[in-house]
């Protein structure tokens, strides 16, 4: 069965304390892995798409990496405004409809 | 960039009534739209996939007669929660797909059934 697991469930950081969020997946065929940010009461906001192992993408304090088994979202020197829930999702090969399968998310709190 | 507008953002309705939620792609044509449900502190659960001009595909366990989906044009999909009950209270989110890549989400609808 295809699975997406995110860890830890919650993470509390001090402002400036860098860390990484993990998304591990066991799927039959990966077409893409997506990272989203979700603020309370809002829809997910797109961050990155990664397609192949070894790929990396960066945006401001965030950097996403991908291996054959997992993806990391690295947060460098986070600020309180980075507090949010970070979701990863996988897009699988095949099927009539290309649909995303989400992990449960990681709730990040950054203290000033 | 691609924008998906979801409306309303919040709705409160009485038990037994129906509620319609709209999802519009504003600057692109969406052949496929997805409807999700999200419980507090949980991830997004896909309810159904709607394709323009054809019937929606529902995920296992989702009642198609309770959650009616219509995707009549390339820019509009609607989700109607029929005969709503308190257990239908949730956060509903739509997403529009642009082929195999690129999924843009609406801002969500908080439904409260009293």
PDB file of N, CA and C in Angstrom, chain A residues 4 6 38 44 85-89 100-106, chain B residues 36-46 90-91 93:
ATOM      1  N   UNK A   4       2.627   7.702   2.880  1.00  0.00           N
ATOM      2  CA  UNK A   4       3.432   8.907   3.060  1.00  0.00           C
ATOM      3  C   UNK A   4       3.449   9.219   4.545  1.00  0.00           C
ATOM      4  N   UNK A   6       5.126  11.623   7.629  1.00  0.00           N
ATOM      5  CA  UNK A   6       5.882  12.819   7.959  1.00  0.00           C
ATOM      6  C   UNK A   6       6.281  12.797   9.428  1.00  0.00           C
ATOM      7  N   UNK A  38       0.636  25.211   5.062  1.00  0.00           N
ATOM      8  CA  UNK A  38      -0.763  25.531   5.359  1.00  0.00           C
ATOM      9  C   UNK A  38      -0.844  26.306   6.659  1.00  0.00           C
ATOM     10  N   UNK A  44      -3.796  24.912   1.462  1.00  0.00           N
ATOM     11  CA  UNK A  44      -2.348  24.740   1.299  1.00  0.00           C
ATOM     12  C   UNK A  44      -1.773  25.679   0.243  1.00  0.00           C
ATOM     13  N   UNK A  85       1.803  24.649   9.292  1.00  0.00           N
ATOM     14  CA  UNK A  85       1.861  23.203   9.085  1.00  0.00           C
ATOM     15  C   UNK A  85       2.420  22.953   7.695  1.00  0.00           C
ATOM     16  N   UNK A  86       3.386  22.064   7.623  1.00  0.00           N
ATOM     17  CA  UNK A  86       4.029  21.754   6.344  1.00  0.00           C
ATOM     18  C   UNK A  86       3.591  20.353   5.911  1.00  0.00           C
ATOM     19  N   UNK A  87       3.012  20.305   4.723  1.00  0.00           N
ATOM     20  CA  UNK A  87       2.467  19.061   4.189  1.00  0.00           C
ATOM     21  C   UNK A  87       3.312  18.589   3.025  1.00  0.00           C
ATOM     22  N   UNK A  88       3.548  17.290   2.977  1.00  0.00           N
ATOM     23  CA  UNK A  88       4.113  16.747   1.750  1.00  0.00           C
ATOM     24  C   UNK A  88       3.088  15.824   1.117  1.00  0.00           C
ATOM     25  N   UNK A  89       3.171  15.704  -0.180  1.00  0.00           N
ATOM     26  CA  UNK A  89       2.232  14.876  -0.929  1.00  0.00           C
ATOM     27  C   UNK A  89       2.960  14.253  -2.105  1.00  0.00           C
ATOM     28  N   UNK A 100      -3.106  13.553  -5.651  1.00  0.00           N
ATOM     29  CA  UNK A 100      -2.083  13.645  -4.624  1.00  0.00           C
ATOM     30  C   UNK A 100      -2.479  12.838  -3.396  1.00  0.00           C
ATOM     31  N   UNK A 101      -1.495  12.189  -2.803  1.00  0.00           N
ATOM     32  CA  UNK A 101      -1.688  11.520  -1.518  1.00  0.00           C
ATOM     33  C   UNK A 101      -0.856  12.272  -0.495  1.00  0.00           C
ATOM     34  N   UNK A 102      -1.504  12.763   0.546  1.00  0.00           N
ATOM     35  CA  UNK A 102      -0.856  13.614   1.527  1.00  0.00           C
ATOM     36  C   UNK A 102      -0.392  12.857   2.755  1.00  0.00           C
ATOM     37  N   UNK A 103       0.685  13.358   3.356  1.00  0.00           N
ATOM     38  CA  UNK A 103       1.051  12.962   4.695  1.00  0.00           C
ATOM     39  C   UNK A 103       0.213  13.750   5.691  1.00  0.00           C
ATOM     40  N   UNK A 104       0.408  13.470   6.976  1.00  0.00           N
ATOM     41  CA  UNK A 104      -0.418  14.103   8.002  1.00  0.00           C
ATOM     42  C   UNK A 104       0.044  15.512   8.346  1.00  0.00           C
ATOM     43  N   UNK A 105       1.226  15.874   7.892  1.00  0.00           N
ATOM     44  CA  UNK A 105       1.693  17.230   8.138  1.00  0.00           C
ATOM     45  C   UNK A 105       2.574  17.346   9.372  1.00  0.00           C
ATOM     46  N   UNK A 106       3.381  18.375   9.383  1.00  0.00           N
ATOM     47  CA  UNK A 106       4.245  18.692  10.523  1.00  0.00           C
ATOM     48  C   UNK A 106       3.933  20.120  10.930  1.00  0.00           C
TER      49      UNK A 106
ATOM     50  N   UNK B  36     -11.350  17.996  -1.149  1.00  0.00           N
ATOM     51  CA  UNK B  36     -10.779  17.396   0.051  1.00  0.00           C
ATOM     52  C   UNK B  36     -11.595  17.813   1.269  1.00  0.00           C
ATOM     53  N   UNK B  37     -11.448  16.999   2.301  1.00  0.00           N
ATOM     54  CA  UNK B  37     -12.029  17.311   3.587  1.00  0.00           C
ATOM     55  C   UNK B  37     -10.896  17.224   4.604  1.00  0.00           C
ATOM     56  N   UNK B  38     -10.903  18.149   5.544  1.00  0.00           N
ATOM     57  CA  UNK B  38      -9.840  18.169   6.536  1.00  0.00           C
ATOM     58  C   UNK B  38     -10.429  18.356   7.925  1.00  0.00           C
ATOM     59  N   UNK B  39     -10.152  17.413   8.810  1.00  0.00           N
ATOM     60  CA  UNK B  39     -10.559  17.521  10.196  1.00  0.00           C
ATOM     61  C   UNK B  39      -9.449  18.220  10.977  1.00  0.00           C
ATOM     62  N   UNK B  40      -9.793  18.785  12.141  1.00  0.00           N
ATOM     63  CA  UNK B  40      -8.798  19.526  12.926  1.00  0.00           C
ATOM     64  C   UNK B  40      -7.538  18.711  13.169  1.00  0.00           C
ATOM     65  N   UNK B  41      -6.404  19.317  12.863  1.00  0.00           N
ATOM     66  CA  UNK B  41      -5.091  18.727  13.072  1.00  0.00           C
ATOM     67  C   UNK B  41      -4.900  17.427  12.310  1.00  0.00           C
ATOM     68  N   UNK B  42      -5.633  17.260  11.240  1.00  0.00           N
ATOM     69  CA  UNK B  42      -5.471  16.093  10.381  1.00  0.00           C
ATOM     70  C   UNK B  42      -5.076  16.567   8.987  1.00  0.00           C
ATOM     71  N   UNK B  43      -4.644  15.626   8.185  1.00  0.00           N
ATOM     72  CA  UNK B  43      -4.253  16.002   6.838  1.00  0.00           C
ATOM     73  C   UNK B  43      -5.472  16.043   5.918  1.00  0.00           C
ATOM     74  N   UNK B  44      -5.212  16.351   4.685  1.00  0.00           N
ATOM     75  CA  UNK B  44      -6.286  16.426   3.707  1.00  0.00           C
ATOM     76  C   UNK B  44      -6.683  15.023   3.250  1.00  0.00           C
ATOM     77  N   UNK B  45      -7.975  14.765   3.269  1.00  0.00           N
ATOM     78  CA  UNK B  45      -8.484  13.488   2.783  1.00  0.00           C
ATOM     79  C   UNK B  45      -9.243  13.735   1.488  1.00  0.00           C
ATOM     80  N   UNK B  46      -8.803  13.098   0.438  1.00  0.00           N
ATOM     81  CA  UNK B  46      -9.457  13.273  -0.844  1.00  0.00           C
ATOM     82  C   UNK B  46     -10.846  12.663  -0.802  1.00  0.00           C
ATOM     83  N   UNK B  90     -16.912  20.504   8.885  1.00  0.00           N
ATOM     84  CA  UNK B  90     -15.510  20.241   8.569  1.00  0.00           C
ATOM     85  C   UNK B  90     -14.962  21.389   7.738  1.00  0.00           C
ATOM     86  N   UNK B  91     -13.716  21.260   7.353  1.00  0.00           N
ATOM     87  CA  UNK B  91     -13.057  22.218   6.473  1.00  0.00           C
ATOM     88  C   UNK B  91     -12.938  21.543   5.104  1.00  0.00           C
ATOM     89  N   UNK B  93     -11.808  21.759   1.112  1.00  0.00           N
ATOM     90  CA  UNK B  93     -10.843  22.463   0.275  1.00  0.00           C
ATOM     91  C   UNK B  93     -10.891  21.883  -1.133  1.00  0.00           C
TER      92      UNK B  93
END
